[in-house]
């Protein structure tokens, strides 16, 4: 029973893409559109020339 509960929770996290983009990336706010990487890059340029990108209407910074 505990294994089934664990698998259900794991499936929900993966299906909602909650765990994606989180490790070693910095969340910088919302994107107007998923293709609006220019504004997102402006947020990230102050952080040692990191690259900004949009994922699911969220702006993330990565090196």
PDBQT receptor file of N, H, CA, C and O in Angstrom, charges set to zero:
ATOM      1  N   UNK A   1       0.824  -1.203   0.000  1.00  0.00    +0.000 N 
ATOM      2  CA  UNK A   1       0.000   0.000   0.000  1.00  0.00    +0.000 C 
ATOM      3  C   UNK A   1       0.866   1.263   0.000  1.00  0.00    +0.000 C 
ATOM      4  O   UNK A   1       0.575   2.225  -0.712  1.00  0.00    +0.000 OA
ATOM      5  N   UNK A   2       1.933   1.249   0.808  1.00  0.00    +0.000 N 
ATOM      6  H   UNK A   2       2.169   0.468   1.386  1.00  0.00    +0.000 HD
ATOM      7  CA  UNK A   2       2.811   2.414   0.852  1.00  0.00    +0.000 C 
ATOM      8  C   UNK A   2       3.506   2.631  -0.485  1.00  0.00    +0.000 C 
ATOM      9  O   UNK A   2       3.709   3.768  -0.912  1.00  0.00    +0.000 OA
ATOM     10  N   UNK A   3       3.868   1.537  -1.138  1.00  0.00    +0.000 N 
ATOM     11  H   UNK A   3       3.703   0.614  -0.790  1.00  0.00    +0.000 HD
ATOM     12  CA  UNK A   3       4.516   1.650  -2.442  1.00  0.00    +0.000 C 
ATOM     13  C   UNK A   3       3.563   2.257  -3.466  1.00  0.00    +0.000 C 
ATOM     14  O   UNK A   3       3.969   3.094  -4.272  1.00  0.00    +0.000 OA
ATOM     15  N   UNK A   4       2.313   1.844  -3.440  1.00  0.00    +0.000 N 
ATOM     16  H   UNK A   4       1.984   1.164  -2.785  1.00  0.00    +0.000 HD
ATOM     17  CA  UNK A   4       1.326   2.398  -4.365  1.00  0.00    +0.000 C 
ATOM     18  C   UNK A   4       1.131   3.895  -4.140  1.00  0.00    +0.000 C 
ATOM     19  O   UNK A   4       1.017   4.660  -5.098  1.00  0.00    +0.000 OA
ATOM     20  N   UNK A   5       1.094   4.306  -2.896  1.00  0.00    +0.000 N 
ATOM     21  H   UNK A   5       1.186   3.685  -2.117  1.00  0.00    +0.000 HD
ATOM     22  CA  UNK A   5       0.945   5.722  -2.571  1.00  0.00    +0.000 C 
ATOM     23  C   UNK A   5       2.161   6.515  -3.058  1.00  0.00    +0.000 C 
ATOM     24  O   UNK A   5       2.020   7.596  -3.630  1.00  0.00    +0.000 OA
ATOM     25  N   UNK A   6       3.341   5.969  -2.828  1.00  0.00    +0.000 N 
ATOM     26  H   UNK A   6       3.456   5.091  -2.364  1.00  0.00    +0.000 HD
ATOM     27  CA  UNK A   6       4.563   6.620  -3.294  1.00  0.00    +0.000 C 
ATOM     28  C   UNK A   6       4.562   6.758  -4.814  1.00  0.00    +0.000 C 
ATOM     29  O   UNK A   6       4.894   7.820  -5.340  1.00  0.00    +0.000 OA
ATOM     30  N   UNK A   7       4.196   5.704  -5.513  1.00  0.00    +0.000 N 
ATOM     31  H   UNK A   7       3.927   4.841  -5.086  1.00  0.00    +0.000 HD
ATOM     32  CA  UNK A   7       4.164   5.746  -6.973  1.00  0.00    +0.000 C 
ATOM     33  C   UNK A   7       3.126   6.743  -7.482  1.00  0.00    +0.000 C 
ATOM     34  O   UNK A   7       3.356   7.418  -8.485  1.00  0.00    +0.000 OA
ATOM     35  N   UNK A   8       2.003   6.841  -6.807  1.00  0.00    +0.000 N 
ATOM     36  H   UNK A   8       1.816   6.293  -5.992  1.00  0.00    +0.000 HD
ATOM     37  CA  UNK A   8       0.976   7.801  -7.194  1.00  0.00    +0.000 C 
ATOM     38  C   UNK A   8       1.487   9.236  -7.044  1.00  0.00    +0.000 C 
ATOM     39  O   UNK A   8       1.309  10.058  -7.943  1.00  0.00    +0.000 OA
ATOM     40  N   UNK A   9       2.111   9.530  -5.925  1.00  0.00    +0.000 N 
ATOM     41  H   UNK A   9       2.256   8.863  -5.194  1.00  0.00    +0.000 HD
ATOM     42  CA  UNK A   9       2.653  10.872  -5.699  1.00  0.00    +0.000 C 
ATOM     43  C   UNK A   9       3.746  11.177  -6.720  1.00  0.00    +0.000 C 
ATOM     44  O   UNK A   9       3.789  12.275  -7.275  1.00  0.00    +0.000 OA
ATOM     45  N   UNK A  10       4.619  10.223  -6.965  1.00  0.00    +0.000 N 
ATOM     46  H   UNK A  10       4.585   9.331  -6.514  1.00  0.00    +0.000 HD
ATOM     47  CA  UNK A  10       5.689  10.399  -7.945  1.00  0.00    +0.000 C 
ATOM     48  C   UNK A  10       5.109  10.664  -9.335  1.00  0.00    +0.000 C 
ATOM     49  O   UNK A  10       5.590  11.542 -10.051  1.00  0.00    +0.000 OA
ATOM     50  N   UNK A  11       4.092   9.918  -9.712  1.00  0.00    +0.000 N 
ATOM     51  H   UNK A  11       3.702   9.204  -9.130  1.00  0.00    +0.000 HD
ATOM     52  CA  UNK A  11       3.455  10.100 -11.018  1.00  0.00    +0.000 C 
ATOM     53  C   UNK A  11       2.842  11.498 -11.137  1.00  0.00    +0.000 C 
ATOM     54  O   UNK A  11       2.959  12.132 -12.186  1.00  0.00    +0.000 OA
ATOM     55  N   UNK A  12       2.201  11.976 -10.096  1.00  0.00    +0.000 N 
ATOM     56  H   UNK A  12       2.106  11.461  -9.244  1.00  0.00    +0.000 HD
ATOM     57  CA  UNK A  12       1.593  13.307 -10.120  1.00  0.00    +0.000 C 
ATOM     58  C   UNK A  12       2.669  14.381 -10.282  1.00  0.00    +0.000 C 
ATOM     59  O   UNK A  12       2.499  15.321 -11.058  1.00  0.00    +0.000 OA
ATOM     60  N   UNK A  13       3.769  14.241  -9.554  1.00  0.00    +0.000 N 
ATOM     61  H   UNK A  13       3.907  13.477  -8.923  1.00  0.00    +0.000 HD
ATOM     62  CA  UNK A  13       4.847  15.220  -9.664  1.00  0.00    +0.000 C 
ATOM     63  C   UNK A  13       5.437  15.248 -11.067  1.00  0.00    +0.000 C 
ATOM     64  O   UNK A  13       5.702  16.321 -11.609  1.00  0.00    +0.000 OA
ATOM     65  N   UNK A  14       5.643  14.089 -11.650  1.00  0.00    +0.000 N 
ATOM     66  H   UNK A  14       5.428  13.218 -11.210  1.00  0.00    +0.000 HD
ATOM     67  CA  UNK A  14       6.221  14.015 -12.988  1.00  0.00    +0.000 C 
ATOM     68  C   UNK A  14       5.224  14.503 -14.036  1.00  0.00    +0.000 C 
ATOM     69  O   UNK A  14       5.596  15.243 -14.947  1.00  0.00    +0.000 OA
ATOM     70  N   UNK A  15       3.971  14.098 -13.914  1.00  0.00    +0.000 N 
ATOM     71  H   UNK A  15       3.669  13.497 -13.174  1.00  0.00    +0.000 HD
ATOM     72  CA  UNK A  15       2.987  14.478 -14.926  1.00  0.00    +0.000 C 
ATOM     73  C   UNK A  15       2.712  15.984 -14.920  1.00  0.00    +0.000 C 
ATOM     74  O   UNK A  15       2.412  16.560 -15.966  1.00  0.00    +0.000 OA
ATOM     75  N   UNK A  16       2.811  16.614 -13.773  1.00  0.00    +0.000 N 
ATOM     76  H   UNK A  16       3.054  16.146 -12.924  1.00  0.00    +0.000 HD
ATOM     77  CA  UNK A  16       2.605  18.062 -13.682  1.00  0.00    +0.000 C 
ATOM     78  C   UNK A  16       3.886  18.831 -13.975  1.00  0.00    +0.000 C 
ATOM     79  O   UNK A  16       3.883  20.062 -13.998  1.00  0.00    +0.000 OA
ATOM     80  N   UNK A  17       4.975  18.111 -14.199  1.00  0.00    +0.000 N 
ATOM     81  H   UNK A  17       4.978  17.112 -14.181  1.00  0.00    +0.000 HD
ATOM     82  CA  UNK A  17       6.273  18.709 -14.520  1.00  0.00    +0.000 C 
ATOM     83  C   UNK A  17       6.762  19.617 -13.396  1.00  0.00    +0.000 C 
ATOM     84  O   UNK A  17       7.411  20.633 -13.646  1.00  0.00    +0.000 OA
ATOM     85  N   UNK A  18       6.450  19.246 -12.171  1.00  0.00    +0.000 N 
ATOM     86  H   UNK A  18       5.923  18.420 -11.968  1.00  0.00    +0.000 HD
ATOM     87  CA  UNK A  18       6.833  20.055 -11.019  1.00  0.00    +0.000 C 
ATOM     88  C   UNK A  18       8.337  19.991 -10.775  1.00  0.00    +0.000 C 
ATOM     89  O   UNK A  18       8.946  20.977 -10.360  1.00  0.00    +0.000 OA
ATOM     90  N   UNK A  19       8.927  18.840 -11.032  1.00  0.00    +0.000 N 
ATOM     91  H   UNK A  19       8.432  18.039 -11.369  1.00  0.00    +0.000 HD
ATOM     92  CA  UNK A  19      10.342  18.668 -10.738  1.00  0.00    +0.000 C 
ATOM     93  C   UNK A  19      11.252  19.163 -11.858  1.00  0.00    +0.000 C 
ATOM     94  O   UNK A  19      12.466  19.238 -11.671  1.00  0.00    +0.000 OA
ATOM     95  N   UNK A  20      10.702  19.495 -12.992  1.00  0.00    +0.000 N 
ATOM     96  H   UNK A  20       9.716  19.434 -13.144  1.00  0.00    +0.000 HD
ATOM     97  CA  UNK A  20      11.527  19.923 -14.123  1.00  0.00    +0.000 C 
ATOM     98  C   UNK A  20      12.078  21.323 -13.892  1.00  0.00    +0.000 C 
ATOM     99  O   UNK A  20      11.423  22.153 -13.263  1.00  0.00    +0.000 OA
ATOM    100  N   UNK A  21      13.248  21.582 -14.384  1.00  0.00    +0.000 N 
ATOM    101  H   UNK A  21      13.781  20.907 -14.895  1.00  0.00    +0.000 HD
ATOM    102  CA  UNK A  21      13.911  22.884 -14.383  1.00  0.00    +0.000 C 
ATOM    103  C   UNK A  21      14.315  23.379 -13.005  1.00  0.00    +0.000 C 
ATOM    104  O   UNK A  21      14.878  24.468 -12.898  1.00  0.00    +0.000 OA
ATOM    105  N   UNK A  22      14.054  22.636 -11.964  1.00  0.00    +0.000 N 
ATOM    106  H   UNK A  22      13.596  21.751 -12.051  1.00  0.00    +0.000 HD
ATOM    107  CA  UNK A  22      14.360  23.143 -10.642  1.00  0.00    +0.000 C 
ATOM    108  C   UNK A  22      15.834  23.006 -10.243  1.00  0.00    +0.000 C 
ATOM    109  O   UNK A  22      16.384  23.966  -9.703  1.00  0.00    +0.000 OA
ATOM    110  N   UNK A  23      16.498  21.886 -10.473  1.00  0.00    +0.000 N 
ATOM    111  H   UNK A  23      16.051  21.106 -10.912  1.00  0.00    +0.000 HD
ATOM    112  CA  UNK A  23      17.866  21.767  -9.952  1.00  0.00    +0.000 C 
ATOM    113  C   UNK A  23      18.824  22.738 -10.639  1.00  0.00    +0.000 C 
ATOM    114  O   UNK A  23      18.847  22.833 -11.866  1.00  0.00    +0.000 OA
ATOM    115  N   UNK A  24      19.593  23.437  -9.862  1.00  0.00    +0.000 N 
ATOM    116  H   UNK A  24      19.575  23.360  -8.866  1.00  0.00    +0.000 HD
ATOM    117  CA  UNK A  24      20.658  24.335 -10.318  1.00  0.00    +0.000 C 
ATOM    118  C   UNK A  24      20.174  25.414 -11.273  1.00  0.00    +0.000 C 
ATOM    119  O   UNK A  24      20.940  25.863 -12.125  1.00  0.00    +0.000 OA
ATOM    120  N   UNK A  25      18.944  25.835 -11.154  1.00  0.00    +0.000 N 
ATOM    121  H   UNK A  25      18.321  25.471 -10.462  1.00  0.00    +0.000 HD
ATOM    122  CA  UNK A  25      18.440  26.930 -11.963  1.00  0.00    +0.000 C 
ATOM    123  C   UNK A  25      17.721  27.922 -11.046  1.00  0.00    +0.000 C 
ATOM    124  O   UNK A  25      17.210  27.557  -9.988  1.00  0.00    +0.000 OA
ATOM    125  N   UNK A  26      17.694  29.148 -11.467  1.00  0.00    +0.000 N 
ATOM    126  H   UNK A  26      18.109  29.445 -12.327  1.00  0.00    +0.000 HD
ATOM    127  CA  UNK A  26      17.090  30.196 -10.654  1.00  0.00    +0.000 C 
ATOM    128  C   UNK A  26      15.806  30.680 -11.293  1.00  0.00    +0.000 C 
ATOM    129  O   UNK A  26      15.784  31.070 -12.460  1.00  0.00    +0.000 OA
ATOM    130  N   UNK A  27      14.744  30.650 -10.519  1.00  0.00    +0.000 N 
ATOM    131  H   UNK A  27      14.762  30.332  -9.571  1.00  0.00    +0.000 HD
ATOM    132  CA  UNK A  27      13.443  31.125 -10.988  1.00  0.00    +0.000 C 
ATOM    133  C   UNK A  27      13.420  32.646 -10.927  1.00  0.00    +0.000 C 
ATOM    134  O   UNK A  27      13.768  33.232  -9.902  1.00  0.00    +0.000 OA
ATOM    135  N   UNK A  28      13.013  33.289 -12.019  1.00  0.00    +0.000 N 
ATOM    136  H   UNK A  28      12.730  32.813 -12.852  1.00  0.00    +0.000 HD
ATOM    137  CA  UNK A  28      13.055  34.746 -12.096  1.00  0.00    +0.000 C 
ATOM    138  C   UNK A  28      11.712  35.391 -12.375  1.00  0.00    +0.000 C 
ATOM    139  O   UNK A  28      11.677  36.564 -12.747  1.00  0.00    +0.000 OA
ATOM    140  N   UNK A  29      10.629  34.698 -12.216  1.00  0.00    +0.000 N 
ATOM    141  H   UNK A  29      10.657  33.745 -11.913  1.00  0.00    +0.000 HD
ATOM    142  CA  UNK A  29       9.333  35.308 -12.447  1.00  0.00    +0.000 C 
ATOM    143  C   UNK A  29       8.627  34.725 -13.648  1.00  0.00    +0.000 C 
ATOM    144  O   UNK A  29       9.064  33.728 -14.224  1.00  0.00    +0.000 OA
ATOM    145  N   UNK A  30       7.532  35.357 -14.016  1.00  0.00    +0.000 N 
ATOM    146  H   UNK A  30       7.177  36.166 -13.549  1.00  0.00    +0.000 HD
ATOM    147  CA  UNK A  30       6.703  34.847 -15.098  1.00  0.00    +0.000 C 
ATOM    148  C   UNK A  30       7.123  35.418 -16.444  1.00  0.00    +0.000 C 
ATOM    149  O   UNK A  30       7.620  36.541 -16.526  1.00  0.00    +0.000 OA
ATOM    150  N   UNK A  31       6.919  34.638 -17.493  1.00  0.00    +0.000 N 
ATOM    151  H   UNK A  31       6.514  33.726 -17.427  1.00  0.00    +0.000 HD
ATOM    152  CA  UNK A  31       7.108  35.098 -18.865  1.00  0.00    +0.000 C 
ATOM    153  C   UNK A  31       5.747  35.463 -19.442  1.00  0.00    +0.000 C 
ATOM    154  O   UNK A  31       4.734  34.843 -19.117  1.00  0.00    +0.000 OA
ATOM    155  N   UNK A  32       5.739  36.469 -20.297  1.00  0.00    +0.000 N 
ATOM    156  H   UNK A  32       6.561  36.972 -20.561  1.00  0.00    +0.000 HD
ATOM    157  CA  UNK A  32       4.486  36.853 -20.945  1.00  0.00    +0.000 C 
ATOM    158  C   UNK A  32       4.035  35.754 -21.895  1.00  0.00    +0.000 C 
ATOM    159  O   UNK A  32       2.849  35.432 -21.965  1.00  0.00    +0.000 OA
ATOM    160  N   UNK A  33       4.978  35.186 -22.617  1.00  0.00    +0.000 N 
ATOM    161  H   UNK A  33       5.941  35.448 -22.560  1.00  0.00    +0.000 HD
ATOM    162  CA  UNK A  33       4.686  34.061 -23.504  1.00  0.00    +0.000 C 
ATOM    163  C   UNK A  33       5.858  33.091 -23.431  1.00  0.00    +0.000 C 
ATOM    164  O   UNK A  33       6.950  33.484 -23.020  1.00  0.00    +0.000 OA
ATOM    165  N   UNK A  34       5.660  31.844 -23.815  1.00  0.00    +0.000 N 
ATOM    166  H   UNK A  34       4.773  31.525 -24.148  1.00  0.00    +0.000 HD
ATOM    167  CA  UNK A  34       6.768  30.885 -23.719  1.00  0.00    +0.000 C 
ATOM    168  C   UNK A  34       7.924  31.205 -24.660  1.00  0.00    +0.000 C 
ATOM    169  O   UNK A  34       9.007  30.637 -24.518  1.00  0.00    +0.000 OA
ATOM    170  N   UNK A  35       7.713  32.104 -25.616  1.00  0.00    +0.000 N 
ATOM    171  H   UNK A  35       6.834  32.566 -25.731  1.00  0.00    +0.000 HD
ATOM    172  CA  UNK A  35       8.771  32.454 -26.558  1.00  0.00    +0.000 C 
ATOM    173  C   UNK A  35       9.398  33.805 -26.241  1.00  0.00    +0.000 C 
ATOM    174  O   UNK A  35      10.202  34.312 -27.023  1.00  0.00    +0.000 OA
ATOM    175  N   UNK A  36       9.043  34.389 -25.109  1.00  0.00    +0.000 N 
ATOM    176  H   UNK A  36       8.391  33.977 -24.473  1.00  0.00    +0.000 HD
ATOM    177  CA  UNK A  36       9.509  35.719 -24.741  1.00  0.00    +0.000 C 
ATOM    178  C   UNK A  36      10.825  35.622 -23.967  1.00  0.00    +0.000 C 
ATOM    179  O   UNK A  36      10.890  36.000 -22.797  1.00  0.00    +0.000 OA
ATOM    180  N   UNK A  37      11.857  35.120 -24.614  1.00  0.00    +0.000 N 
ATOM    181  H   UNK A  37      11.803  34.813 -25.564  1.00  0.00    +0.000 HD
ATOM    182  CA  UNK A  37      13.123  34.914 -23.916  1.00  0.00    +0.000 C 
ATOM    183  C   UNK A  37      13.951  36.187 -23.796  1.00  0.00    +0.000 C 
ATOM    184  O   UNK A  37      14.879  36.238 -22.988  1.00  0.00    +0.000 OA
ATOM    185  N   UNK A  38      13.638  37.215 -24.582  1.00  0.00    +0.000 N 
ATOM    186  H   UNK A  38      12.885  37.173 -25.239  1.00  0.00    +0.000 HD
ATOM    187  CA  UNK A  38      14.423  38.449 -24.506  1.00  0.00    +0.000 C 
ATOM    188  C   UNK A  38      14.247  39.126 -23.149  1.00  0.00    +0.000 C 
ATOM    189  O   UNK A  38      15.235  39.500 -22.519  1.00  0.00    +0.000 OA
ATOM    190  N   UNK A  39      13.016  39.288 -22.694  1.00  0.00    +0.000 N 
ATOM    191  H   UNK A  39      12.213  38.984 -23.207  1.00  0.00    +0.000 HD
ATOM    192  CA  UNK A  39      12.778  39.882 -21.381  1.00  0.00    +0.000 C 
ATOM    193  C   UNK A  39      13.353  39.006 -20.282  1.00  0.00    +0.000 C 
ATOM    194  O   UNK A  39      13.881  39.500 -19.286  1.00  0.00    +0.000 OA
ATOM    195  N   UNK A  40      13.245  37.728 -20.473  1.00  0.00    +0.000 N 
ATOM    196  H   UNK A  40      12.815  37.326 -21.282  1.00  0.00    +0.000 HD
ATOM    197  CA  UNK A  40      13.772  36.794 -19.487  1.00  0.00    +0.000 C 
ATOM    198  C   UNK A  40      15.298  36.907 -19.409  1.00  0.00    +0.000 C 
ATOM    199  O   UNK A  40      15.868  36.837 -18.320  1.00  0.00    +0.000 OA
ATOM    200  N   UNK A  41      15.948  37.078 -20.533  1.00  0.00    +0.000 N 
ATOM    201  H   UNK A  41      15.485  37.135 -21.418  1.00  0.00    +0.000 HD
ATOM    202  CA  UNK A  41      17.405  37.227 -20.553  1.00  0.00    +0.000 C 
ATOM    203  C   UNK A  41      17.839  38.499 -19.838  1.00  0.00    +0.000 C 
ATOM    204  O   UNK A  41      18.902  38.529 -19.218  1.00  0.00    +0.000 OA
ATOM    205  N   UNK A  42      17.028  39.547 -19.918  1.00  0.00    +0.000 N 
ATOM    206  H   UNK A  42      16.164  39.523 -20.421  1.00  0.00    +0.000 HD
ATOM    207  CA  UNK A  42      17.364  40.792 -19.227  1.00  0.00    +0.000 C 
ATOM    208  C   UNK A  42      17.400  40.596 -17.718  1.00  0.00    +0.000 C 
ATOM    209  O   UNK A  42      18.199  41.235 -17.034  1.00  0.00    +0.000 OA
ATOM    210  N   UNK A  43      16.555  39.729 -17.192  1.00  0.00    +0.000 N 
ATOM    211  H   UNK A  43      15.906  39.209 -17.748  1.00  0.00    +0.000 HD
ATOM    212  CA  UNK A  43      16.587  39.431 -15.763  1.00  0.00    +0.000 C 
ATOM    213  C   UNK A  43      17.876  38.714 -15.388  1.00  0.00    +0.000 C 
ATOM    214  O   UNK A  43      18.434  38.945 -14.315  1.00  0.00    +0.000 OA
ATOM    215  N   UNK A  44      18.346  37.847 -16.272  1.00  0.00    +0.000 N 
ATOM    216  H   UNK A  44      17.893  37.659 -17.144  1.00  0.00    +0.000 HD
ATOM    217  CA  UNK A  44      19.448  36.953 -15.930  1.00  0.00    +0.000 C 
ATOM    218  C   UNK A  44      20.817  37.523 -16.263  1.00  0.00    +0.000 C 
ATOM    219  O   UNK A  44      21.828  36.984 -15.814  1.00  0.00    +0.000 OA
ATOM    220  N   UNK A  45      20.875  38.598 -17.038  1.00  0.00    +0.000 N 
ATOM    221  H   UNK A  45      20.053  39.036 -17.403  1.00  0.00    +0.000 HD
ATOM    222  CA  UNK A  45      22.167  39.106 -17.502  1.00  0.00    +0.000 C 
ATOM    223  C   UNK A  45      22.999  39.650 -16.342  1.00  0.00    +0.000 C 
ATOM    224  O   UNK A  45      24.227  39.676 -16.425  1.00  0.00    +0.000 OA
ATOM    225  N   UNK A  46      22.355  40.079 -15.278  1.00  0.00    +0.000 N 
ATOM    226  H   UNK A  46      21.358  40.058 -15.211  1.00  0.00    +0.000 HD
ATOM    227  CA  UNK A  46      23.082  40.603 -14.121  1.00  0.00    +0.000 C 
ATOM    228  C   UNK A  46      23.734  39.497 -13.306  1.00  0.00    +0.000 C 
ATOM    229  O   UNK A  46      24.633  39.763 -12.508  1.00  0.00    +0.000 OA
ATOM    230  N   UNK A  47      23.301  38.288 -13.495  1.00  0.00    +0.000 N 
ATOM    231  H   UNK A  47      22.571  38.072 -14.143  1.00  0.00    +0.000 HD
ATOM    232  CA  UNK A  47      23.828  37.168 -12.717  1.00  0.00    +0.000 C 
ATOM    233  C   UNK A  47      24.947  36.462 -13.478  1.00  0.00    +0.000 C 
ATOM    234  O   UNK A  47      24.758  35.355 -13.983  1.00  0.00    +0.000 OA
ATOM    235  N   UNK A  48      26.089  37.092 -13.557  1.00  0.00    +0.000 N 
ATOM    236  H   UNK A  48      26.242  37.991 -13.147  1.00  0.00    +0.000 HD
ATOM    237  CA  UNK A  48      27.278  36.545 -14.214  1.00  0.00    +0.000 C 
ATOM    238  C   UNK A  48      26.981  35.986 -15.595  1.00  0.00    +0.000 C 
ATOM    239  O   UNK A  48      27.358  34.858 -15.915  1.00  0.00    +0.000 OA
ATOM    240  N   UNK A  49      26.312  36.773 -16.399  1.00  0.00    +0.000 N 
ATOM    241  H   UNK A  49      26.006  37.689 -16.139  1.00  0.00    +0.000 HD
ATOM    242  CA  UNK A  49      26.047  36.450 -17.812  1.00  0.00    +0.000 C 
ATOM    243  C   UNK A  49      25.331  35.122 -17.992  1.00  0.00    +0.000 C 
ATOM    244  O   UNK A  49      25.677  34.334 -18.873  1.00  0.00    +0.000 OA
ATOM    245  N   UNK A  50      24.354  34.884 -17.172  1.00  0.00    +0.000 N 
ATOM    246  H   UNK A  50      24.073  35.524 -16.457  1.00  0.00    +0.000 HD
ATOM    247  CA  UNK A  50      23.559  33.666 -17.330  1.00  0.00    +0.000 C 
ATOM    248  C   UNK A  50      22.548  33.839 -18.451  1.00  0.00    +0.000 C 
ATOM    249  O   UNK A  50      22.194  34.960 -18.816  1.00  0.00    +0.000 OA
ATOM    250  N   UNK A  51      22.091  32.728 -18.989  1.00  0.00    +0.000 N 
ATOM    251  H   UNK A  51      22.378  31.817 -18.692  1.00  0.00    +0.000 HD
ATOM    252  CA  UNK A  51      21.133  32.722 -20.093  1.00  0.00    +0.000 C 
ATOM    253  C   UNK A  51      19.733  32.563 -19.520  1.00  0.00    +0.000 C 
ATOM    254  O   UNK A  51      19.502  31.697 -18.678  1.00  0.00    +0.000 OA
ATOM    255  N   UNK A  52      18.808  33.384 -19.966  1.00  0.00    +0.000 N 
ATOM    256  H   UNK A  52      18.996  34.088 -20.651  1.00  0.00    +0.000 HD
ATOM    257  CA  UNK A  52      17.427  33.265 -19.536  1.00  0.00    +0.000 C 
ATOM    258  C   UNK A  52      16.602  32.524 -20.563  1.00  0.00    +0.000 C 
ATOM    259  O   UNK A  52      16.795  32.691 -21.767  1.00  0.00    +0.000 OA
ATOM    260  N   UNK A  53      15.692  31.713 -20.090  1.00  0.00    +0.000 N 
ATOM    261  H   UNK A  53      15.536  31.577 -19.112  1.00  0.00    +0.000 HD
ATOM    262  CA  UNK A  53      14.787  31.015 -20.998  1.00  0.00    +0.000 C 
ATOM    263  C   UNK A  53      13.444  30.830 -20.318  1.00  0.00    +0.000 C 
ATOM    264  O   UNK A  53      13.353  30.824 -19.090  1.00  0.00    +0.000 OA
ATOM    265  N   UNK A  54      12.401  30.680 -21.124  1.00  0.00    +0.000 N 
ATOM    266  H   UNK A  54      12.474  30.685 -22.121  1.00  0.00    +0.000 HD
ATOM    267  CA  UNK A  54      11.047  30.509 -20.615  1.00  0.00    +0.000 C 
ATOM    268  C   UNK A  54      10.652  29.045 -20.683  1.00  0.00    +0.000 C 
ATOM    269  O   UNK A  54      10.928  28.357 -21.665  1.00  0.00    +0.000 OA
ATOM    270  N   UNK A  55      10.008  28.587 -19.637  1.00  0.00    +0.000 N 
ATOM    271  H   UNK A  55       9.783  29.146 -18.839  1.00  0.00    +0.000 HD
ATOM    272  CA  UNK A  55       9.492  27.228 -19.598  1.00  0.00    +0.000 C 
ATOM    273  C   UNK A  55       8.172  27.254 -18.848  1.00  0.00    +0.000 C 
ATOM    274  O   UNK A  55       8.133  27.595 -17.666  1.00  0.00    +0.000 OA
ATOM    275  N   UNK A  56       7.102  26.899 -19.522  1.00  0.00    +0.000 N 
ATOM    276  H   UNK A  56       7.134  26.622 -20.482  1.00  0.00    +0.000 HD
ATOM    277  CA  UNK A  56       5.759  26.905 -18.932  1.00  0.00    +0.000 C 
ATOM    278  C   UNK A  56       5.432  28.252 -18.300  1.00  0.00    +0.000 C 
ATOM    279  O   UNK A  56       4.983  28.319 -17.157  1.00  0.00    +0.000 OA
ATOM    280  N   UNK A  57       5.661  29.318 -19.052  1.00  0.00    +0.000 N 
ATOM    281  H   UNK A  57       6.027  29.263 -19.981  1.00  0.00    +0.000 HD
ATOM    282  CA  UNK A  57       5.378  30.691 -18.621  1.00  0.00    +0.000 C 
ATOM    283  C   UNK A  57       6.184  31.118 -17.402  1.00  0.00    +0.000 C 
ATOM    284  O   UNK A  57       5.782  32.035 -16.686  1.00  0.00    +0.000 OA
ATOM    285  N   UNK A  58       7.307  30.470 -17.160  1.00  0.00    +0.000 N 
ATOM    286  H   UNK A  58       7.633  29.725 -17.742  1.00  0.00    +0.000 HD
ATOM    287  CA  UNK A  58       8.184  30.873 -16.069  1.00  0.00    +0.000 C 
ATOM    288  C   UNK A  58       9.565  31.165 -16.627  1.00  0.00    +0.000 C 
ATOM    289  O   UNK A  58      10.038  30.486 -17.538  1.00  0.00    +0.000 OA
ATOM    290  N   UNK A  59      10.194  32.166 -16.079  1.00  0.00    +0.000 N 
ATOM    291  H   UNK A  59       9.809  32.718 -15.339  1.00  0.00    +0.000 HD
ATOM    292  CA  UNK A  59      11.526  32.559 -16.516  1.00  0.00    +0.000 C 
ATOM    293  C   UNK A  59      12.565  31.901 -15.614  1.00  0.00    +0.000 C 
ATOM    294  O   UNK A  59      12.473  31.972 -14.389  1.00  0.00    +0.000 OA
ATOM    295  N   UNK A  60      13.557  31.259 -16.237  1.00  0.00    +0.000 N 
ATOM    296  H   UNK A  60      13.632  31.201 -17.232  1.00  0.00    +0.000 HD
ATOM    297  CA  UNK A  60      14.620  30.580 -15.503  1.00  0.00    +0.000 C 
ATOM    298  C   UNK A  60      15.967  31.071 -16.005  1.00  0.00    +0.000 C 
ATOM    299  O   UNK A  60      16.100  31.471 -17.162  1.00  0.00    +0.000 OA
ATOM    300  N   UNK A  61      16.952  31.039 -15.144  1.00  0.00    +0.000 N 
ATOM    301  H   UNK A  61      16.844  30.714 -14.204  1.00  0.00    +0.000 HD
ATOM    302  CA  UNK A  61      18.318  31.388 -15.530  1.00  0.00    +0.000 C 
ATOM    303  C   UNK A  61      19.195  30.147 -15.451  1.00  0.00    +0.000 C 
ATOM    304  O   UNK A  61      19.072  29.336 -14.533  1.00  0.00    +0.000 OA
ATOM    305  N   UNK A  62      20.082  30.017 -16.432  1.00  0.00    +0.000 N 
ATOM    306  H   UNK A  62      20.182  30.676 -17.177  1.00  0.00    +0.000 HD
ATOM    307  CA  UNK A  62      21.053  28.924 -16.394  1.00  0.00    +0.000 C 
ATOM    308  C   UNK A  62      22.361  29.425 -16.985  1.00  0.00    +0.000 C 
ATOM    309  O   UNK A  62      22.388  30.426 -17.701  1.00  0.00    +0.000 OA
ATOM    310  N   UNK A  63      23.424  28.733 -16.687  1.00  0.00    +0.000 N 
ATOM    311  H   UNK A  63      23.402  27.919 -16.106  1.00  0.00    +0.000 HD
ATOM    312  CA  UNK A  63      24.735  29.139 -17.202  1.00  0.00    +0.000 C 
ATOM    313  C   UNK A  63      24.959  28.577 -18.577  1.00  0.00    +0.000 C 
ATOM    314  O   UNK A  63      26.009  28.810 -19.176  1.00  0.00    +0.000 OA
TER     315      UNK A  63
